[in-house]
Coordinates of C-alpha atoms in Angstrom, one line a residue:
M1 CA 13.7 -16.9 73.6
S2 CA 10.3 -16.6 72.0
E3 CA 11.2 -13.4 70.1
K4 CA 13.8 -15.0 67.8
P5 CA 11.4 -17.1 65.7
T6 CA 9.2 -14.1 65.3
T7 CA 12.1 -12.0 64.1
Q8 CA 13.2 -14.7 61.6
Q9 CA 9.7 -15.1 60.4
G10 CA 9.4 -11.3 59.8
A11 CA 12.7 -11.2 58.0
S12 CA 11.6 -14.2 55.8
A13 CA 8.3 -12.4 55.0
A14 CA 10.2 -9.3 54.1
T15 CA 12.6 -11.3 51.8
L16 CA 9.6 -13.0 50.3
G17 CA 7.9 -9.7 49.7
T18 CA 11.0 -8.3 47.9
S19 CA 11.3 -11.5 45.8
E20 CA 7.6 -11.3 44.9
K21 CA 8.0 -7.6 43.9
F22 CA 10.9 -8.4 41.5
S23 CA 9.0 -11.4 40.1
A24 CA 5.9 -9.3 39.5
Y25 CA 8.1 -6.5 38.0
F26 CA 9.7 -8.9 35.5
R27 CA 6.3 -10.6 34.7
N28 CA 4.8 -7.2 34.0
H29 CA 7.7 -6.4 31.6
Q30 CA 7.3 -9.7 29.9
M31 CA 3.5 -9.2 29.5
V32 CA 3.9 -5.7 28.2
A33 CA 6.6 -6.8 25.7
V34 CA 4.4 -9.6 24.3
E35 CA 1.3 -7.3 24.2
S36 CA 3.3 -4.6 22.4
L37 CA 4.4 -7.2 19.7
A38 CA 0.9 -8.5 19.4
K39 CA -0.5 -5.0 18.8
L40 CA 2.1 -4.4 16.1
L41 CA 1.2 -7.7 14.4
A42 CA -2.5 -6.8 14.7
T43 CA -1.9 -3.9 12.3
P44 CA 0.4 -5.7 9.8
A45 CA 0.2 -3.2 7.0
S46 CA 1.4 -0.1 8.9
S47 CA 3.9 -2.1 11.0
L48 CA 5.3 -3.8 7.9
L49 CA 5.8 -0.4 6.2
T50 CA 7.8 0.9 9.2
W51 CA 9.8 -2.3 9.4
L52 CA 10.7 -2.1 5.7
V53 CA 11.7 1.5 6.0
I54 CA 14.0 0.6 8.8
A55 CA 15.3 -2.4 7.0
I56 CA 16.1 -0.5 3.8
A57 CA 17.8 2.2 5.9
L58 CA 20.0 -0.4 7.5
T59 CA 20.7 -2.4 4.3
L60 CA 22.5 0.4 2.6
P61 CA 25.3 0.8 5.2
G62 CA 25.3 -3.0 5.7
A63 CA 25.9 -3.6 2.0
L64 CA 28.6 -0.9 1.9
Y65 CA 30.3 -2.7 4.9
M66 CA 30.1 -6.0 3.1
A67 CA 31.7 -4.5 0.0
V68 CA 34.5 -2.9 2.0
N69 CA 35.1 -6.1 3.9
N70 CA 35.4 -8.2 0.7
L71 CA 37.6 -5.6 -1.0
Q72 CA 39.9 -5.5 2.1
Q73 CA 40.3 -9.3 1.8
L74 CA 41.0 -9.0 -2.0
S75 CA 43.5 -6.2 -1.6
G76 CA 45.2 -8.0 1.3
H77 CA 45.6 -11.0 -1.0
F78 CA 47.3 -9.0 -3.8
E79 CA 49.3 -6.9 -1.3
A80 CA 50.7 -10.1 0.2
S81 CA 51.7 -11.5 -3.1
G82 CA 53.9 -8.6 -4.3
Q83 CA 55.5 -10.4 -7.2
M84 CA 58.4 -8.7 -8.8
T85 CA 59.5 -8.7 -12.5
V86 CA 63.3 -8.4 -13.0
F87 CA 64.3 -7.4 -16.5
L88 CA 67.7 -8.6 -17.5
A89 CA 70.2 -6.9 -19.8
A90 CA 69.7 -7.5 -23.5
D91 CA 73.3 -8.8 -24.0
I92 CA 73.3 -11.3 -21.1
R93 CA 74.5 -14.8 -21.8
E94 CA 72.6 -17.9 -20.8
A95 CA 75.2 -19.0 -18.3
D96 CA 75.1 -15.5 -16.6
S97 CA 71.3 -15.7 -16.6
N98 CA 71.4 -19.1 -14.7
A99 CA 74.0 -17.8 -12.3
L100 CA 71.9 -14.7 -11.6
R101 CA 68.7 -16.8 -11.1
L102 CA 70.5 -18.9 -8.5
R103 CA 71.9 -15.8 -6.8
V104 CA 68.4 -14.2 -6.5
A105 CA 66.9 -17.5 -5.3
S106 CA 69.5 -17.7 -2.5
L107 CA 68.3 -14.5 -1.0
E108 CA 66.5 -14.8 2.4
Q109 CA 63.4 -12.8 1.3
V110 CA 62.8 -14.8 -1.9
N111 CA 60.5 -17.8 -2.0
K112 CA 60.6 -18.7 -5.7
V113 CA 62.3 -17.5 -8.9
V114 CA 61.1 -18.4 -12.4
Y115 CA 63.3 -17.7 -15.5
V116 CA 61.5 -16.6 -18.7
S117 CA 63.8 -16.6 -21.7
P118 CA 63.3 -14.1 -24.6
E119 CA 61.9 -16.9 -26.7
Q120 CA 59.4 -17.9 -24.1
A121 CA 58.3 -14.3 -23.7
L122 CA 57.9 -13.9 -27.4
E123 CA 55.8 -17.0 -27.6
E124 CA 53.5 -15.7 -24.9
F125 CA 53.2 -12.4 -26.7
T126 CA 52.3 -14.0 -30.0
Q127 CA 49.2 -15.5 -28.4
Y128 CA 47.6 -12.0 -28.2
G129 CA 45.8 -10.9 -31.4
G130 CA 47.4 -8.2 -33.4
I131 CA 50.7 -8.3 -31.5
S132 CA 52.1 -11.3 -33.4
E133 CA 51.6 -9.5 -36.7
A134 CA 53.5 -6.5 -35.5
L135 CA 56.4 -8.7 -34.1
S136 CA 56.8 -10.4 -37.5
F137 CA 58.0 -7.2 -39.0
L138 CA 61.0 -7.0 -36.6
D139 CA 64.3 -8.5 -37.5
E140 CA 65.1 -9.8 -34.0
N141 CA 63.3 -10.5 -30.8
P142 CA 63.0 -7.2 -28.8
L143 CA 62.0 -8.9 -25.6
P144 CA 64.5 -9.3 -22.8
A145 CA 65.0 -12.3 -20.5
V146 CA 62.9 -11.9 -17.3
L147 CA 63.1 -13.3 -13.7
L148 CA 59.7 -13.6 -11.9
V149 CA 60.6 -13.2 -8.2
E150 CA 58.0 -14.2 -5.6
P151 CA 58.8 -12.8 -2.1
P152 CA 57.2 -14.5 1.0
L153 CA 53.6 -13.8 1.9
G154 CA 53.1 -10.9 4.3
I155 CA 56.3 -9.1 3.5
D156 CA 56.0 -5.4 4.4
K157 CA 56.8 -2.4 2.1
E158 CA 60.1 -1.6 3.8
E159 CA 61.5 -5.2 3.4
L160 CA 60.2 -5.2 -0.2
S161 CA 62.0 -2.0 -1.0
V162 CA 65.2 -3.3 0.5
L163 CA 64.9 -6.5 -1.6
V164 CA 64.2 -4.5 -4.8
A165 CA 67.3 -2.3 -4.2
Q166 CA 69.4 -5.4 -3.5
I167 CA 68.4 -7.1 -6.7
Q168 CA 68.7 -3.9 -8.7
S169 CA 72.4 -3.7 -7.7
F170 CA 73.2 -7.1 -9.2
K171 CA 75.2 -7.2 -12.4
H172 CA 73.2 -7.8 -15.6
V173 CA 69.9 -6.5 -14.0
D174 CA 68.4 -3.8 -16.2
S175 CA 65.4 -2.9 -14.0
V176 CA 63.0 -4.2 -11.3
Q177 CA 59.3 -3.6 -11.5
V178 CA 56.9 -4.0 -8.6
D179 CA 53.4 -3.0 -9.7
M180 CA 52.0 -2.1 -6.2
A181 CA 50.8 1.4 -7.2
W182 CA 47.3 0.1 -8.0
V183 CA 47.2 -1.7 -4.6
E184 CA 48.1 1.5 -2.8
R185 CA 45.3 3.3 -4.7
L186 CA 42.9 0.6 -3.8
L187 CA 43.8 0.9 -0.1
A188 CA 43.3 4.6 -0.3
L189 CA 39.9 4.1 -1.8
L190 CA 39.1 1.5 0.9
A191 CA 40.0 4.1 3.6
L192 CA 37.6 6.5 1.9
A193 CA 34.9 3.9 1.7
Q194 CA 35.2 3.1 5.4
R195 CA 34.7 6.7 6.2
L196 CA 31.7 6.8 3.8
V197 CA 30.2 3.8 5.6
A198 CA 30.5 5.6 8.9
V199 CA 29.0 8.8 7.6
V200 CA 26.1 7.1 5.8
G201 CA 25.5 4.9 8.9
V202 CA 25.2 7.9 11.2
L203 CA 22.8 9.7 8.9
L204 CA 20.6 6.7 8.4
A205 CA 20.7 6.0 12.1
L206 CA 19.3 9.5 12.7
A207 CA 16.6 8.7 10.0
I208 CA 15.6 5.5 11.9
V209 CA 15.3 7.4 15.2
L210 CA 13.0 10.0 13.4
V211 CA 10.9 7.3 11.7
V212 CA 10.4 5.4 14.9
G213 CA 9.8 8.6 16.9
N214 CA 7.1 9.7 14.4
T215 CA 5.4 6.3 14.4
I216 CA 5.3 6.3 18.2
R217 CA 4.0 9.9 18.2
L218 CA 1.1 8.8 16.0
S219 CA 0.4 5.9 18.3
I220 CA 0.4 8.2 21.3
A221 CA -2.0 10.5 19.5
A222 CA -4.4 7.6 18.7
R223 CA -4.4 6.5 22.4
T224 CA -4.7 9.9 24.0
E225 CA -8.0 9.2 25.8
E226 CA -6.8 5.8 27.0
I227 CA -3.7 7.4 28.5
R228 CA -5.8 10.1 30.2
V229 CA -8.0 7.4 31.8
I230 CA -4.9 5.4 33.0
K231 CA -3.4 8.5 34.5
L232 CA -6.7 9.4 36.1
V233 CA -6.8 6.1 38.0
G234 CA -3.2 6.5 39.2
G235 CA -1.1 5.2 36.4
T236 CA 2.4 6.7 36.4
N237 CA 4.3 8.0 33.5
A238 CA 6.6 5.0 33.7
Y239 CA 3.7 2.7 33.5
V240 CA 2.2 4.5 30.5
R241 CA 5.6 4.8 28.8
R242 CA 6.5 1.1 29.0
P243 CA 4.4 -0.3 26.1
F244 CA 5.6 2.5 23.7
L245 CA 9.2 1.8 24.6
Y246 CA 8.7 -1.9 23.8
S247 CA 7.0 -1.0 20.6
G248 CA 10.1 1.0 19.6
F249 CA 12.3 -1.9 20.5
W250 CA 10.2 -4.3 18.3
Y251 CA 10.3 -1.8 15.4
G252 CA 14.1 -1.7 15.5
A253 CA 14.7 -5.4 16.2
I254 CA 12.4 -6.8 13.5
G255 CA 13.7 -4.1 11.1
G256 CA 17.2 -5.2 11.8
I257 CA 16.3 -8.9 11.2
L258 CA 14.7 -7.9 7.9
A259 CA 17.8 -5.9 6.9
W260 CA 20.0 -9.0 7.7
L261 CA 17.7 -11.1 5.4
M262 CA 18.0 -8.5 2.6
L263 CA 21.7 -8.5 2.9
G264 CA 21.7 -12.3 2.7
L265 CA 19.5 -12.1 -0.4
C266 CA 22.0 -9.7 -2.0
W267 CA 24.8 -12.1 -1.2
I268 CA 23.0 -15.0 -2.8
L269 CA 22.2 -13.0 -5.9
L270 CA 25.8 -11.6 -6.3
Q271 CA 27.9 -14.6 -5.2
G272 CA 27.8 -16.4 -8.5
P273 CA 28.5 -13.5 -10.8
V274 CA 31.4 -12.3 -8.6
S275 CA 33.0 -15.7 -8.5
D276 CA 32.7 -16.0 -12.3
I277 CA 34.4 -12.6 -12.8
A278 CA 37.2 -13.6 -10.3
E279 CA 37.7 -16.9 -12.2
L280 CA 38.1 -15.0 -15.5
Y281 CA 40.9 -13.0 -13.9
G282 CA 42.5 -16.1 -12.4
A283 CA 41.7 -15.1 -8.8
D284 CA 40.6 -17.5 -6.1
F285 CA 38.0 -15.1 -4.6
Y286 CA 34.6 -15.7 -3.2
L287 CA 32.1 -13.1 -2.0
Q288 CA 31.8 -13.4 1.8
P289 CA 28.4 -12.8 3.5
L290 CA 28.0 -10.5 6.5
P291 CA 29.9 -12.2 9.4
F292 CA 28.2 -13.3 12.6
E293 CA 29.6 -10.5 14.9
P294 CA 28.6 -7.6 12.6
T295 CA 25.2 -9.3 12.1
C296 CA 24.7 -9.3 15.9
W297 CA 25.8 -5.6 16.1
L298 CA 23.3 -4.8 13.2
I299 CA 20.3 -6.2 15.0
L300 CA 21.4 -4.9 18.4
S301 CA 22.0 -1.4 17.0
A302 CA 18.6 -1.4 15.3
S303 CA 16.9 -2.4 18.5
L304 CA 18.7 0.4 20.4
L305 CA 17.8 3.0 17.7
G306 CA 14.2 1.9 18.0
L307 CA 14.3 2.4 21.8
I308 CA 16.0 5.8 21.4
G309 CA 13.4 6.9 18.9
S310 CA 10.5 5.8 21.1
W311 CA 12.0 7.3 24.2
W312 CA 12.5 10.6 22.5
S313 CA 8.9 10.7 21.2
V314 CA 7.4 9.6 24.5
Q315 CA 9.3 12.2 26.5
R316 CA 8.1 14.9 24.2
H317 CA 4.5 14.0 23.9
L318 CA 3.5 12.0 26.9
V319 CA 4.1 14.7 29.5
A320 CA 1.7 16.9 27.7
I321 CA -1.2 14.5 28.2
E322 CA -2.9 15.2 31.6
P323 CA -6.2 13.8 33.0

């Protein structure tokens, strides 16, 4: 009967010992992380230089990603519009034009139809300098009547092709024009730009690993005697490695934050001019900043690259230092 309390007390002591070990382990990591950051801040010139190199290396693929993301939104807007121009026969009567407009408007895949008479088209053309003088030499109006057909938003290419063929088959329709070729070219360029972002990102990621690795190598070389003393008194490689790993983490994390700030500055400087250009072309488009999720990935990736660079450098140079 008297042995049970002793056993429970021993188990409690063992549990407490394990809890204290974990607590001490995390406290040590916290202390090393803070001390590593303090050492970097104690040498602001060299640390800032490394942070700026990392930030610039991350800003380039980040800016390319922002550009591709905004162009995707812009191309999606135009691709979804897909307005068609239906040119009517030159000898069509006004009654036939109205009947054709009503017939096209009754189609399921048509949202809106606007009829432009030859006189209205001529009036619009005369507003352009030089064209009005050329038209004045003609005996009659050469412009045909036109139907501006607006399909629903989000219509795919197959449905649009069927709609074009259906309207083309109507009587008094001369031709149907859908100017989507430039959108397809833009989409092809966007696919190329996405591949370019990936390639540039990988190359600059390798550059960041090398920059952090070289910086940590110099730090190890400057603390060689200190490392020998620590190993002499029983310090393990894991214990010696820890502050260098945290230094690499801080290099990457702060470099990523600086890259995000640079991208934000670029967005602020370019937002106004881009909106002005879009307004001149009659487009409701605003330059979008880097979204929240890619921002988190940017900083997280930078931190991970810093860790990889420091780990690679420590593994190469730390084992060679013996007491």
